[in-house]
DNA sequence: AGTCAACTCGCACACTGTTCGAGGAGAAGA
DNA sequence: TCTTCTCCTCGAACAGTGTGCGAGTTGACT
C-alpha cells in the first residue's frame, strides 16, 4: 500500500477561520491569550479562563484554533515579533542585535521558557528573525551550509542563555524581595548543597558578594559569551586570518558510559573545519 | 514586622524520607519515573500511573516526594549524571567533552526538553558537571567572574542547541519514516510558509538536498558553533594574543520598540572586555 | 503489651483539554 | 418571504490531572 503522503499541516499552513467578521477571531484570541500569559503566567492560561475573558464559551475557541498547543504556537510567534534589528548594519551588529532582542523578548515573556525549542518555531515572525540573520551572515561572507551553522550557533547561544535566566528571575521574584537580597537568602541552601565543591562555592560567593546587581551581572555574562561566539565565528569567515582551530573533544563519549549504538550522539571526527 | 527569613528549601536540602527501608523509597520512585519517561515521554508520567507501576497508590508517593515538580527535578539530575568527562585533559577537551556529553544526555532523554532551564538545576549531578567546567576554566587561566562567564557560555550554547534538536527529532520520529524522508515531506509546507524569504528557503533546500543525513548534519553544526565559541573564549584568556574585540550591537534596543523601563534588557555599554 | 513514629492509601476536590452534537444567526437562493 | 446552507457558539460530558486530608496499617522499641 502506498503511503497516503500525509501533508504535514500546522497552524501556519491553515487559513484562519472566521471570515464572517463577527464574534471571535483568531487574532483577538491570541491577543487575549498573550495578556493572560503576561499577567499571570502559563499555568493561568486555560481554555475556560481564556474563553471567559473573551466573553465566550471555552469550547468556542476550538473553532478558531485546533488545540491549545496551536494557540501557544501563535502566542510564541508574537514574542518573536518583538525581536527587532537595525537595517543596513554590519553582520556583527545584526547578529548582536538579534541576540539581544531575542533575549529581551524572552525575558519580557517568561511564560515562554517551557515552550522554546519545544514547539516548532516556523511562524512568520520567527521566520523574519531567521531571515535577517541568514542575510546578515550571507553578506558577511559565510557560504553554503556555513550560513546555517553561524545562524544556528547565535540562536542556540541566545536561547540557552535567556531561557534559564528568565526562569531564574521568576524564582527570585517569587521570593518577593529584591533580586540581590533573594540571592543572598538562598546562599545557605547552596552552601549545604555544594559542600564538597569548593571551587564551585567560591564562584557563587564571588558572584553574590560583589554587590553587583545580579541582573546587570547576567547582562555582562551574556555579552561576554556573545562576543566570544561572534569572534569565533568571525575567524571562520573566508578570508579571515587563520583562526585558532583545535578540534573539540572528539573523544567526548569514549568515556561516557552510554551505549550510543548507531545514534548520532557521537561527535564526528576531524571537525573544527576552516 | 521582621521577615521570618524563609529558608528556601528544595529537594536537595531535605533528607529523603523512608529510613525504615521497606516499601517505597525515593530512589526507586525516581528510577521508575525515569523508565516511564524514557519509554513513553513526559505526558505519560502521572502520579497515578507511576504509583501503579510501583504497585502502590498514587498518593503514597507524596510521602517521599513533595510534589511532581520535585520528582522531575530528581529525574533531571539523573540525566546530568550521564554527562561524563575525561580527567586530566586540557580545558578545551573538558569543555568540549562536557558539551557533547550534555547534548547526548538531552538527546537520549528528550522528555527533558521542556524542563531544562525551567526547573532549577542544583542537584548533585548538575553540580559535578558545573564543577568540572569551573575547574577546567580555572586551570585554563580564566580568573574571577570570567570563570562563570566562560562556563555559562558553554552551557548556554549547548542547551540552546540540544533542546531544539531533541524536539525536532521528536517531530521527525512521530512521522514514522526516516528522518531524511520526513524532512523532505515537510518541504512543501515550509515552501508555502517561507515564500517571501528566498534566502531562507534556499538555505532549507540546500540543507535537505545535500542528501546528508540530517542527524549527522546537526552534529556538524553543533561542532561548528562549539569550536567557534571555544575559540572566542580562548582568545579572552589572559596572555592570549589580542583577540578581535568588537563590542556587540550595543544599540540593540535602540530600535526595538519595547519600553524597557528600568529593567535589564538593555545591553551594557562598552563591553567586549579584555 | 503498649506506644509511637513511619508509612500507605481511598476519597474527594477543583481543575484540565477536548469531543460531540444540538442549536442559533446571518447570507444566499428560490 | 421562506427555505436552505454554512458559519459559528456553547452546554454537557468524558477521561483524565495534581494533590490535601484523615483514617488506617505496620513494625520497631520500651
Coordinates of C-alpha atoms (C1' of nucleotides) in Angstrom, one line a residue:
Chain A
X1 CA 0.0 0.0 0.0
X2 CA 1.4 3.3 -1.0
X3 CA 1.6 5.9 1.8
X4 CA -1.1 8.5 1.5
X5 CA 1.6 11.1 1.9
X6 CA 0.1 12.9 4.8
X7 CA 0.5 16.6 4.2
X8 CA 2.1 17.8 7.5
X9 CA -0.2 20.7 8.3
X10 CA 0.4 23.3 11.0
X11 CA -1.2 26.4 12.2
X12 CA 0.7 28.3 9.7
X13 CA -0.4 26.3 6.7
X14 CA -4.1 26.6 7.5
X15 CA -6.1 29.7 6.9
X16 CA -7.6 31.3 10.0
X17 CA -11.3 30.6 10.2
X18 CA -13.9 33.2 10.9
X19 CA -14.3 35.2 7.7
X20 CA -17.7 36.5 8.6
X21 CA -16.0 39.0 10.8
X22 CA -18.3 38.9 13.7
X23 CA -17.8 37.3 17.1
X24 CA -14.5 35.8 17.8
X25 CA -11.5 35.6 15.5
X26 CA -8.0 34.2 15.8
X27 CA -6.2 37.5 16.3
X28 CA -8.3 38.5 19.2
X29 CA -8.0 35.2 20.8
X30 CA -4.2 35.3 20.5
X31 CA -4.2 38.8 21.9
X32 CA -6.2 37.8 24.9
X33 CA -4.0 34.8 25.5
X34 CA -0.9 37.0 25.5
X35 CA -2.5 39.3 28.0
X36 CA -3.3 36.4 30.3
X37 CA 0.1 34.8 29.8
X38 CA 2.0 38.0 30.5
X39 CA -0.1 38.9 33.5
X40 CA -0.4 35.5 35.2
X41 CA 2.0 33.1 33.6
X42 CA 1.5 29.9 31.7
X43 CA -0.3 28.0 34.4
X44 CA -3.0 30.5 34.4
X45 CA -3.8 30.0 30.8
X46 CA -6.7 27.6 30.5
X47 CA -9.2 27.5 27.7
X48 CA -12.0 28.2 30.0
X49 CA -10.4 31.2 31.6
X50 CA -9.4 32.5 28.2
X51 CA -13.0 32.0 26.9
X52 CA -14.4 33.8 29.9
X53 CA -12.0 36.7 29.3
X54 CA -13.4 37.0 25.8
X55 CA -17.0 36.7 27.0
X56 CA -17.3 33.4 25.2
X57 CA -17.6 29.7 26.0
X58 CA -14.4 27.8 26.4
X59 CA -15.2 25.5 23.5
X60 CA -15.9 28.2 21.1
X61 CA -12.2 28.7 20.8
X62 CA -11.8 25.4 19.2
X63 CA -13.5 26.7 16.1
X64 CA -10.6 29.1 15.5
X65 CA -7.7 27.1 16.9
X66 CA -7.2 23.4 16.6
X67 CA -5.9 22.9 20.2
X68 CA -4.1 24.6 22.9
X69 CA -0.7 23.9 21.5
X70 CA -1.5 25.7 18.3
X71 CA -2.7 28.6 20.4
X72 CA 0.6 28.6 22.2
X73 CA 2.5 28.5 18.9
X74 CA 0.6 31.5 17.8
X75 CA 1.4 33.3 21.0
X76 CA 5.1 32.4 20.8
X77 CA 5.3 33.9 17.4
X78 CA 4.1 37.2 18.8
X79 CA 7.1 37.0 21.1
X80 CA 9.4 36.7 18.1
X81 CA 7.7 39.7 16.6
X82 CA 9.4 41.8 19.3
X83 CA 12.8 41.0 18.1
X84 CA 13.8 44.0 16.1
X85 CA 17.1 44.6 14.4
X86 CA 18.7 47.5 12.6
X87 CA 18.8 47.6 8.8
X88 CA 22.0 48.1 6.9
X89 CA 24.3 47.2 9.8
X90 CA 27.3 45.0 9.8
X91 CA 26.7 41.3 10.3
X92 CA 28.1 41.6 13.9
X93 CA 25.7 44.4 14.7
X94 CA 22.8 42.5 13.2
X95 CA 23.7 39.3 15.0
X96 CA 24.3 41.0 18.2
X97 CA 21.1 43.0 17.9
X98 CA 19.0 39.9 17.1
X99 CA 20.6 38.1 20.1
X100 CA 19.9 40.9 22.5
X101 CA 16.5 41.4 21.1
X102 CA 15.6 37.7 21.4
X103 CA 16.9 37.7 24.9
X104 CA 14.9 40.7 25.8
X105 CA 11.7 39.3 24.3
X106 CA 12.1 36.1 26.2
X107 CA 12.8 37.9 29.5
X108 CA 9.8 40.1 28.8
X109 CA 7.6 37.0 28.4
X110 CA 8.9 34.4 30.8
X111 CA 6.0 32.1 30.3
X112 CA 7.6 31.0 27.1
X113 CA 10.6 29.3 28.7
X114 CA 9.0 25.9 28.7
X115 CA 7.9 26.3 25.1
X116 CA 11.0 27.5 23.4
X117 CA 12.6 24.8 21.3
X118 CA 9.7 22.5 22.2
X119 CA 7.0 23.9 20.0
X120 CA 8.1 24.3 16.4
X121 CA 9.1 27.9 15.5
X122 CA 8.1 28.4 12.0
X123 CA 5.7 31.3 12.4
X124 CA 6.1 34.4 10.2
X125 CA 7.8 36.4 12.9
X126 CA 10.3 33.7 13.7
X127 CA 11.0 33.5 10.0
X128 CA 11.7 37.1 9.6
X129 CA 14.1 36.8 12.5
X130 CA 15.9 33.9 10.9
X131 CA 15.8 35.6 7.5
X132 CA 17.5 38.6 8.9
X133 CA 20.2 36.5 10.4
X134 CA 20.7 34.5 7.3
X135 CA 21.0 37.6 5.2
X136 CA 23.5 39.1 7.5
X137 CA 25.7 36.0 7.6
X138 CA 25.5 35.7 3.8
X139 CA 26.5 39.3 3.3
X140 CA 29.3 38.8 5.8
X141 CA 30.7 36.2 3.6
X142 CA 29.6 32.9 5.0
X143 CA 28.8 30.4 2.3
X144 CA 26.6 27.5 1.8
X145 CA 25.8 25.5 4.9
X146 CA 28.1 27.6 7.0
X147 CA 25.4 30.2 6.9
X148 CA 23.1 27.8 8.8
X149 CA 25.8 26.9 11.2
X150 CA 26.5 30.5 12.1
X151 CA 22.8 31.4 12.4
X152 CA 22.2 28.3 14.4
X153 CA 25.1 29.0 16.8
X154 CA 23.9 32.5 17.5
X155 CA 20.4 31.4 18.2
X156 CA 21.4 28.4 20.2
X157 CA 23.6 30.5 22.5
X158 CA 20.9 33.1 22.9
X159 CA 18.2 30.7 23.7
X160 CA 20.3 28.7 26.1
X161 CA 21.3 31.9 27.9
X162 CA 17.9 33.5 28.0
X163 CA 15.7 30.6 29.0
X164 CA 17.4 29.7 32.2
X165 CA 17.8 33.4 33.1
X166 CA 14.1 34.0 32.7
X167 CA 13.3 31.1 34.9
X168 CA 15.9 32.2 37.4
X169 CA 14.3 35.6 37.5
X170 CA 11.0 34.0 38.2
X171 CA 12.5 32.3 41.2
X172 CA 14.0 35.5 42.5
X173 CA 10.7 37.4 42.1
X174 CA 8.6 34.8 43.7
X175 CA 10.5 35.4 46.9
X176 CA 9.2 38.9 46.8
X177 CA 12.3 40.8 47.7
X178 CA 14.9 42.4 45.6
X179 CA 17.0 40.0 43.5
X180 CA 20.1 40.9 45.4
X181 CA 18.5 40.0 48.7
X182 CA 16.9 36.9 47.4
X183 CA 20.2 35.7 46.1
X184 CA 21.9 36.1 49.4
X185 CA 19.0 34.4 51.1
X186 CA 19.5 31.2 49.2
X187 CA 23.1 31.1 50.0
X188 CA 22.9 28.8 53.0
X189 CA 21.0 26.3 50.9
X190 CA 23.6 26.5 48.2
X191 CA 26.3 26.1 50.8
X192 CA 24.8 23.0 52.1
X193 CA 24.3 21.5 48.7
X194 CA 27.6 22.5 47.1
X195 CA 29.7 21.5 50.1
X196 CA 32.4 19.3 48.6
X197 CA 32.8 21.6 45.6
X198 CA 35.0 24.3 46.9
X199 CA 35.7 25.9 43.6
X200 CA 32.0 26.0 42.7
X201 CA 31.1 27.5 46.0
X202 CA 33.9 30.1 45.8
X203 CA 32.4 31.1 42.4
X204 CA 29.0 31.5 43.8
X205 CA 30.2 33.6 46.7
X206 CA 32.2 35.8 44.5
X207 CA 29.3 36.2 42.3
X208 CA 27.0 37.4 45.0
X209 CA 29.4 39.1 47.3
X210 CA 30.5 41.7 44.7
X211 CA 27.4 43.6 45.4
X212 CA 26.8 43.8 41.7
X213 CA 23.2 43.8 40.7
X214 CA 22.6 40.2 39.6
X215 CA 20.5 41.4 36.7
X216 CA 23.4 43.5 35.4
X217 CA 25.8 40.7 36.1
X218 CA 23.8 38.4 33.8
X219 CA 23.8 41.1 31.1
X220 CA 27.6 41.2 31.3
X221 CA 27.7 37.5 31.2
X222 CA 25.5 37.3 28.2
X223 CA 27.6 39.9 26.4
X224 CA 30.8 38.1 27.2
X225 CA 29.7 34.9 25.7
X226 CA 28.1 36.5 22.8
X227 CA 31.2 38.5 21.9
X228 CA 33.3 35.4 22.2
X229 CA 31.0 33.5 19.9
X230 CA 30.9 36.2 17.3
X231 CA 34.7 36.5 17.5
X232 CA 35.0 32.8 16.9
X233 CA 32.5 32.9 14.0
X234 CA 34.3 35.9 12.5
X235 CA 37.5 33.9 12.5
X236 CA 35.8 31.3 10.4
X237 CA 34.9 33.7 7.7
X238 CA 36.6 33.0 4.4
X239 CA 39.5 35.5 4.2
X240 CA 39.9 35.8 7.9
X241 CA 43.4 35.1 9.2
X242 CA 44.0 31.5 10.3
X243 CA 41.7 31.4 13.3
X244 CA 42.9 29.2 16.1
X245 CA 41.4 25.9 15.2
X246 CA 41.6 23.0 17.5
X247 CA 39.0 20.3 17.2
X248 CA 36.8 19.9 20.2
X249 CA 36.9 16.9 22.4
X250 CA 36.5 14.4 19.7
X251 CA 36.7 11.7 22.3
X252 CA 33.8 13.1 24.2
X253 CA 31.9 9.9 24.6
X254 CA 34.8 7.5 24.6
X255 CA 34.4 7.6 28.3
X256 CA 30.8 8.5 28.6
X257 CA 29.3 5.2 29.7
X258 CA 26.4 5.4 27.4
X259 CA 25.8 2.9 24.7
X260 CA 25.4 5.1 21.7
X261 CA 24.5 2.3 19.4
X262 CA 24.3 3.8 15.9
X263 CA 22.7 7.0 17.1
X264 CA 24.2 10.3 16.4
X265 CA 25.4 11.4 19.8
X266 CA 28.9 10.6 18.7
X267 CA 31.0 13.6 17.6
X268 CA 32.2 13.4 14.1
X269 CA 35.9 13.1 13.9
X270 CA 38.1 15.7 12.4
X271 CA 36.0 18.7 12.8
X272 CA 37.0 22.2 13.6
X273 CA 36.8 22.9 10.0
X274 CA 38.1 26.0 8.2
Chain B
X1 CA 7.5 43.1 61.3
X2 CA 10.7 41.4 60.6
X3 CA 10.7 38.8 57.9
X4 CA 10.7 35.3 59.2
X5 CA 13.6 34.7 56.8
X6 CA 12.0 31.7 55.0
X7 CA 14.7 29.2 54.5
X8 CA 14.4 28.4 50.8
X9 CA 14.3 24.7 50.9
X10 CA 14.5 22.4 47.9
X11 CA 14.5 18.7 47.2
X12 CA 18.2 18.8 47.7
X13 CA 18.2 20.4 51.1
X14 CA 15.8 17.9 52.5
X15 CA 16.8 14.4 53.5
X16 CA 14.9 11.7 51.7
X17 CA 12.4 10.1 53.9
X18 CA 11.9 6.4 54.3
X19 CA 14.7 5.2 56.5
X20 CA 12.9 2.1 57.6
X21 CA 14.0 0.6 54.4
X22 CA 10.8 -1.2 53.5
X23 CA 8.2 -0.4 50.9
X24 CA 8.8 2.6 48.7
X25 CA 11.8 4.9 48.7
X26 CA 12.9 7.9 46.8
X27 CA 15.5 6.2 44.7
X28 CA 13.2 3.5 43.5
X29 CA 10.5 6.1 42.7
X30 CA 12.9 8.1 40.7
X31 CA 14.1 5.1 38.8
X32 CA 10.6 4.1 37.9
X33 CA 9.8 7.6 36.8
X34 CA 12.8 7.6 34.5
X35 CA 11.7 4.3 33.0
X36 CA 8.3 5.7 32.3
X37 CA 9.7 9.0 31.0
X38 CA 12.2 7.3 28.7
X39 CA 9.6 4.8 27.4
X40 CA 6.6 7.0 26.9
X41 CA 7.5 10.6 27.3
X42 CA 6.6 13.3 29.7
X43 CA 2.9 13.3 29.1
X44 CA 2.7 9.7 30.1
X45 CA 4.1 10.4 33.6
X46 CA 1.3 10.8 36.0
X47 CA 1.4 10.2 39.7
X48 CA -1.2 7.5 39.4
X49 CA 0.5 5.7 36.6
X50 CA 3.8 5.9 38.4
X51 CA 2.2 4.6 41.6
X52 CA 0.6 1.7 39.7
X53 CA 3.9 0.8 38.2
X54 CA 5.3 0.5 41.6
X55 CA 2.4 -1.4 42.9
X56 CA 1.5 1.4 45.2
X57 CA -1.2 4.0 45.5
X58 CA -0.7 7.3 43.8
X59 CA -0.7 9.3 46.9
X60 CA 1.8 7.1 48.6
X61 CA 4.4 8.9 46.5
X62 CA 3.8 12.1 48.3
X63 CA 5.4 10.8 51.4
X64 CA 8.7 10.6 49.6
X65 CA 8.5 13.5 47.3
X66 CA 6.8 16.8 48.0
X67 CA 5.2 17.2 44.6
X68 CA 5.6 16.3 41.0
X69 CA 8.0 19.1 40.2
X70 CA 10.4 17.8 42.8
X71 CA 10.2 14.4 41.3
X72 CA 11.0 15.9 37.9
X73 CA 13.9 17.7 39.4
X74 CA 15.2 14.4 40.7
X75 CA 14.8 12.8 37.4
X76 CA 16.5 15.7 35.6
X77 CA 19.5 15.3 37.8
X78 CA 19.8 11.7 36.7
X79 CA 20.1 13.0 33.2
X80 CA 23.0 15.2 34.3
X81 CA 24.6 12.1 35.8
X82 CA 25.2 10.8 32.3
X83 CA 27.4 13.7 31.4
X84 CA 30.9 12.3 31.8
X85 CA 34.2 13.9 31.0
X86 CA 37.8 12.9 30.9
X87 CA 40.1 13.8 33.7
X88 CA 43.4 15.5 33.3
X89 CA 42.5 16.9 29.9
X90 CA 43.0 20.3 28.5
X91 CA 40.3 22.8 29.2
X92 CA 39.1 22.7 25.7
X93 CA 38.9 19.0 25.8
X94 CA 37.0 19.1 29.1
X95 CA 34.6 21.8 27.8
X96 CA 34.1 20.1 24.5
X97 CA 33.5 16.8 26.3
X98 CA 31.0 18.2 28.7
X99 CA 29.2 19.9 25.9
X100 CA 29.0 16.8 23.8
X101 CA 28.0 14.8 26.8
X102 CA 25.3 17.1 27.8
X103 CA 24.0 17.2 24.3
X104 CA 24.0 13.4 24.2
X105 CA 22.2 13.2 27.5
X106 CA 19.5 15.5 26.5
X107 CA 19.0 13.8 23.1
X108 CA 18.8 10.5 25.0
X109 CA 16.1 11.7 27.2
X110 CA 14.0 14.0 25.1
X111 CA 11.3 14.3 27.7
X112 CA 13.5 16.8 29.5
X113 CA 13.3 19.5 26.8
X114 CA 10.5 21.3 28.5
X115 CA 12.2 21.2 31.8
X116 CA 15.7 22.3 31.1
X117 CA 16.3 25.8 32.3
X118 CA 12.9 25.8 33.8
X119 CA 13.4 23.7 36.8
X120 CA 16.4 24.7 38.9
X121 CA 19.4 22.6 38.3
X122 CA 21.2 22.4 41.5
X123 CA 21.2 18.7 42.0
X124 CA 24.4 16.8 42.8
X125 CA 25.0 15.6 39.3
X126 CA 24.4 19.0 37.8
X127 CA 26.9 20.3 40.3
X128 CA 29.6 17.9 39.4
X129 CA 29.2 18.9 35.8
X130 CA 29.5 22.6 36.7
X131 CA 32.3 21.9 39.0
X132 CA 34.3 20.1 36.3
X133 CA 33.8 23.0 33.9
X134 CA 34.7 25.6 36.6
X135 CA 37.9 23.8 37.4
X136 CA 38.8 23.4 33.8
X137 CA 38.3 27.1 33.1
X138 CA 40.2 28.0 36.2
X139 CA 43.1 25.8 35.3
X140 CA 43.0 27.3 31.8
X141 CA 43.7 30.7 33.2
X142 CA 40.3 32.3 33.5
X143 CA 40.1 34.4 36.6
X144 CA 37.3 35.6 38.9
X145 CA 34.0 36.2 37.4
X146 CA 35.3 35.4 33.9
X147 CA 35.2 31.8 35.0
X148 CA 31.4 32.0 35.4
X149 CA 31.1 33.7 32.1
X150 CA 33.0 31.0 30.3
X151 CA 31.2 28.2 32.0
X152 CA 27.9 29.9 31.4
X153 CA 28.6 30.4 27.7
X154 CA 29.5 26.8 27.1
X155 CA 26.4 25.6 28.9
X156 CA 24.1 28.1 27.3
X157 CA 25.3 27.2 23.8
X158 CA 24.9 23.5 24.5
X159 CA 21.4 23.7 26.0
X160 CA 20.3 26.1 23.3
X161 CA 21.5 23.7 20.6
X162 CA 20.4 20.4 22.1
X163 CA 16.9 21.3 23.3
X164 CA 15.5 22.3 19.9
X165 CA 17.3 19.4 18.3
X166 CA 15.7 16.9 20.7
X167 CA 12.3 18.4 20.0
X168 CA 12.9 18.4 16.3
X169 CA 13.9 14.7 16.4
X170 CA 10.7 14.0 18.1
X171 CA 8.8 15.6 15.3
X172 CA 10.7 13.6 12.7
X173 CA 10.2 10.4 14.5
X174 CA 6.5 10.9 15.1
X175 CA 6.1 10.9 11.3
X176 CA 7.4 7.3 11.4
X177 CA 9.7 7.3 8.5
X178 CA 13.4 8.0 8.3
X179 CA 14.5 11.5 9.3
X180 CA 15.7 12.2 5.8
X181 CA 12.3 11.3 4.2
X182 CA 10.4 13.2 6.9
X183 CA 12.4 16.3 6.3
X184 CA 11.6 16.2 2.6
X185 CA 8.0 15.5 3.3
X186 CA 7.5 18.8 5.1
X187 CA 9.2 20.7 2.4
X188 CA 6.0 21.8 0.7
X189 CA 4.7 23.2 3.9
X190 CA 7.9 25.1 4.5
X191 CA 7.8 26.3 1.0
X192 CA 4.4 27.7 1.5
X193 CA 5.2 29.3 4.8
X194 CA 8.6 30.7 3.8
X195 CA 7.6 32.1 0.5
X196 CA 8.8 35.7 0.5
X197 CA 12.1 34.7 2.2
X198 CA 14.1 33.4 -0.7
X199 CA 17.3 33.3 1.2
X200 CA 15.8 31.3 3.9
X201 CA 14.2 28.9 1.5
X202 CA 17.4 28.4 -0.4
X203 CA 19.1 27.5 2.9
X204 CA 16.5 25.0 3.7
X205 CA 16.6 23.4 0.3
X206 CA 20.4 23.3 0.4
X207 CA 20.2 21.7 3.8
X208 CA 17.9 18.9 2.7
X209 CA 19.0 18.4 -0.8
X210 CA 22.6 17.5 0.0
X211 CA 21.4 14.0 0.9
X212 CA 23.4 14.3 4.1
X213 CA 21.8 12.5 7.0
X214 CA 20.1 15.3 8.9
X215 CA 21.3 13.8 12.2
X216 CA 24.9 14.0 11.1
X217 CA 24.3 17.5 9.8
X218 CA 23.2 18.6 13.2
X219 CA 26.3 17.1 14.7
X220 CA 28.5 19.0 12.4
X221 CA 26.5 22.1 13.1
X222 CA 26.9 21.6 16.8
X223 CA 30.6 21.2 16.4
X224 CA 31.0 24.2 14.3
X225 CA 29.4 26.5 16.8
X226 CA 31.1 24.9 19.7
X227 CA 34.5 25.2 18.2
X228 CA 33.8 28.8 17.3
X229 CA 32.7 29.6 20.8
X230 CA 35.7 27.9 22.4
X231 CA 38.0 29.8 20.0
X232 CA 36.4 33.0 21.1
X233 CA 36.8 32.1 24.7
X234 CA 40.4 31.1 24.2
X235 CA 41.1 34.5 22.8
X236 CA 39.8 36.0 26.0
X237 CA 42.3 34.1 28.1
X238 CA 44.8 36.3 29.8
X239 CA 48.0 36.1 27.8
X240 CA 46.3 35.2 24.5
X241 CA 47.1 37.5 21.6
X242 CA 44.8 40.5 21.2
X243 CA 41.7 38.7 20.2
X244 CA 39.4 40.5 17.8
X245 CA 37.2 42.5 20.1
X246 CA 34.4 44.5 18.9
X247 CA 31.5 45.1 21.1
X248 CA 28.3 43.6 20.2
X249 CA 25.4 45.6 18.9
X250 CA 25.3 47.9 21.8
X251 CA 22.4 49.7 20.3
X252 CA 20.4 46.6 20.1
X253 CA 17.3 48.0 21.7
X254 CA 17.6 51.5 20.3
X255 CA 15.2 50.4 17.7
X256 CA 13.4 47.6 19.4
X257 CA 10.1 49.1 20.1
X258 CA 9.9 47.8 23.6
X259 CA 9.7 50.1 26.6
X260 CA 12.5 48.7 28.7
X261 CA 11.8 51.0 31.6
X262 CA 14.4 50.3 34.2
X263 CA 14.6 46.6 33.5
X264 CA 17.7 44.9 32.5
X265 CA 17.1 44.1 28.8
X266 CA 19.4 46.9 27.8
X267 CA 22.8 45.9 26.8
X268 CA 25.5 47.4 29.0
X269 CA 27.6 49.9 27.0
X270 CA 31.3 49.4 26.3
X271 CA 31.5 45.7 26.7
X272 CA 33.6 43.3 24.7
X273 CA 36.0 43.4 27.5
X274 CA 39.6 42.1 27.7
Chain C
dA1 C1' 1.5 -5.3 75.7
dG2 C1' 1.6 -0.8 74.7
dT3 C1' 3.2 3.3 72.4
dC4 C1' 4.7 6.0 68.9
dA5 C1' 6.6 7.0 64.6
dA6 C1' 6.8 5.7 59.9
dC7 C1' 4.3 4.9 56.1
dT8 C1' 0.2 3.7 52.9
dC9 C1' -3.8 4.9 50.5
dG10 C1' -9.0 5.8 49.4
dC11 C1' -11.7 9.6 48.9
dA12 C1' -12.6 13.9 47.4
dC13 C1' -11.9 18.5 45.2
dA14 C1' -11.1 21.6 41.9
dC15 C1' -9.3 21.7 37.6
dT16 C1' -7.7 20.4 32.9
dG17 C1' -8.1 19.8 27.4
dT18 C1' -11.1 18.2 24.2
dT19 C1' -15.3 15.8 21.7
dC20 C1' -19.9 15.9 20.3
dG21 C1' -24.0 17.2 18.9
dA22 C1' -27.6 20.5 19.4
dG23 C1' -28.7 24.9 18.3
dG24 C1' -28.7 30.0 16.6
dA25 C1' -27.6 33.6 13.2
dG26 C1' -27.0 35.5 9.0
dA27 C1' -26.3 35.3 4.0
dA28 C1' -27.8 33.2 -0.5
dG29 C1' -31.0 31.4 -3.5
dA30 C1' -35.9 30.3 -4.7
Chain D
dT1 C1' -40.8 35.8 2.3
dC2 C1' -39.5 31.2 3.1
dT3 C1' -36.1 27.8 2.9
dT4 C1' -31.5 26.2 2.9
dC5 C1' -27.0 26.1 4.0
dT6 C1' -22.8 27.4 6.0
dC7 C1' -20.6 29.5 9.7
dC8 C1' -20.2 29.8 14.3
dT9 C1' -21.3 29.2 19.5
dC10 C1' -21.6 26.5 23.5
dG11 C1' -23.5 23.3 27.4
dA12 C1' -22.8 18.8 28.8
dA13 C1' -19.9 15.2 29.3
dC14 C1' -15.6 12.4 29.5
dA15 C1' -11.4 11.0 30.9
dG16 C1' -8.1 12.4 32.9
dT17 C1' -4.8 15.6 36.2
dG18 C1' -2.1 17.0 40.9
dT19 C1' -2.7 17.0 45.4
dG20 C1' -4.8 17.7 50.7
dC21 C1' -6.8 15.2 54.3
dG22 C1' -7.6 11.9 57.6
dA23 C1' -8.1 7.3 58.7
dG24 C1' -5.7 3.1 58.6
dT25 C1' -1.7 -0.2 58.9
dT26 C1' 2.8 -1.8 60.0
dG27 C1' 6.9 -2.6 62.6
dA28 C1' 10.3 -1.5 66.0
dC29 C1' 11.3 -0.1 70.6
dT30 C1' 10.2 0.4 75.6

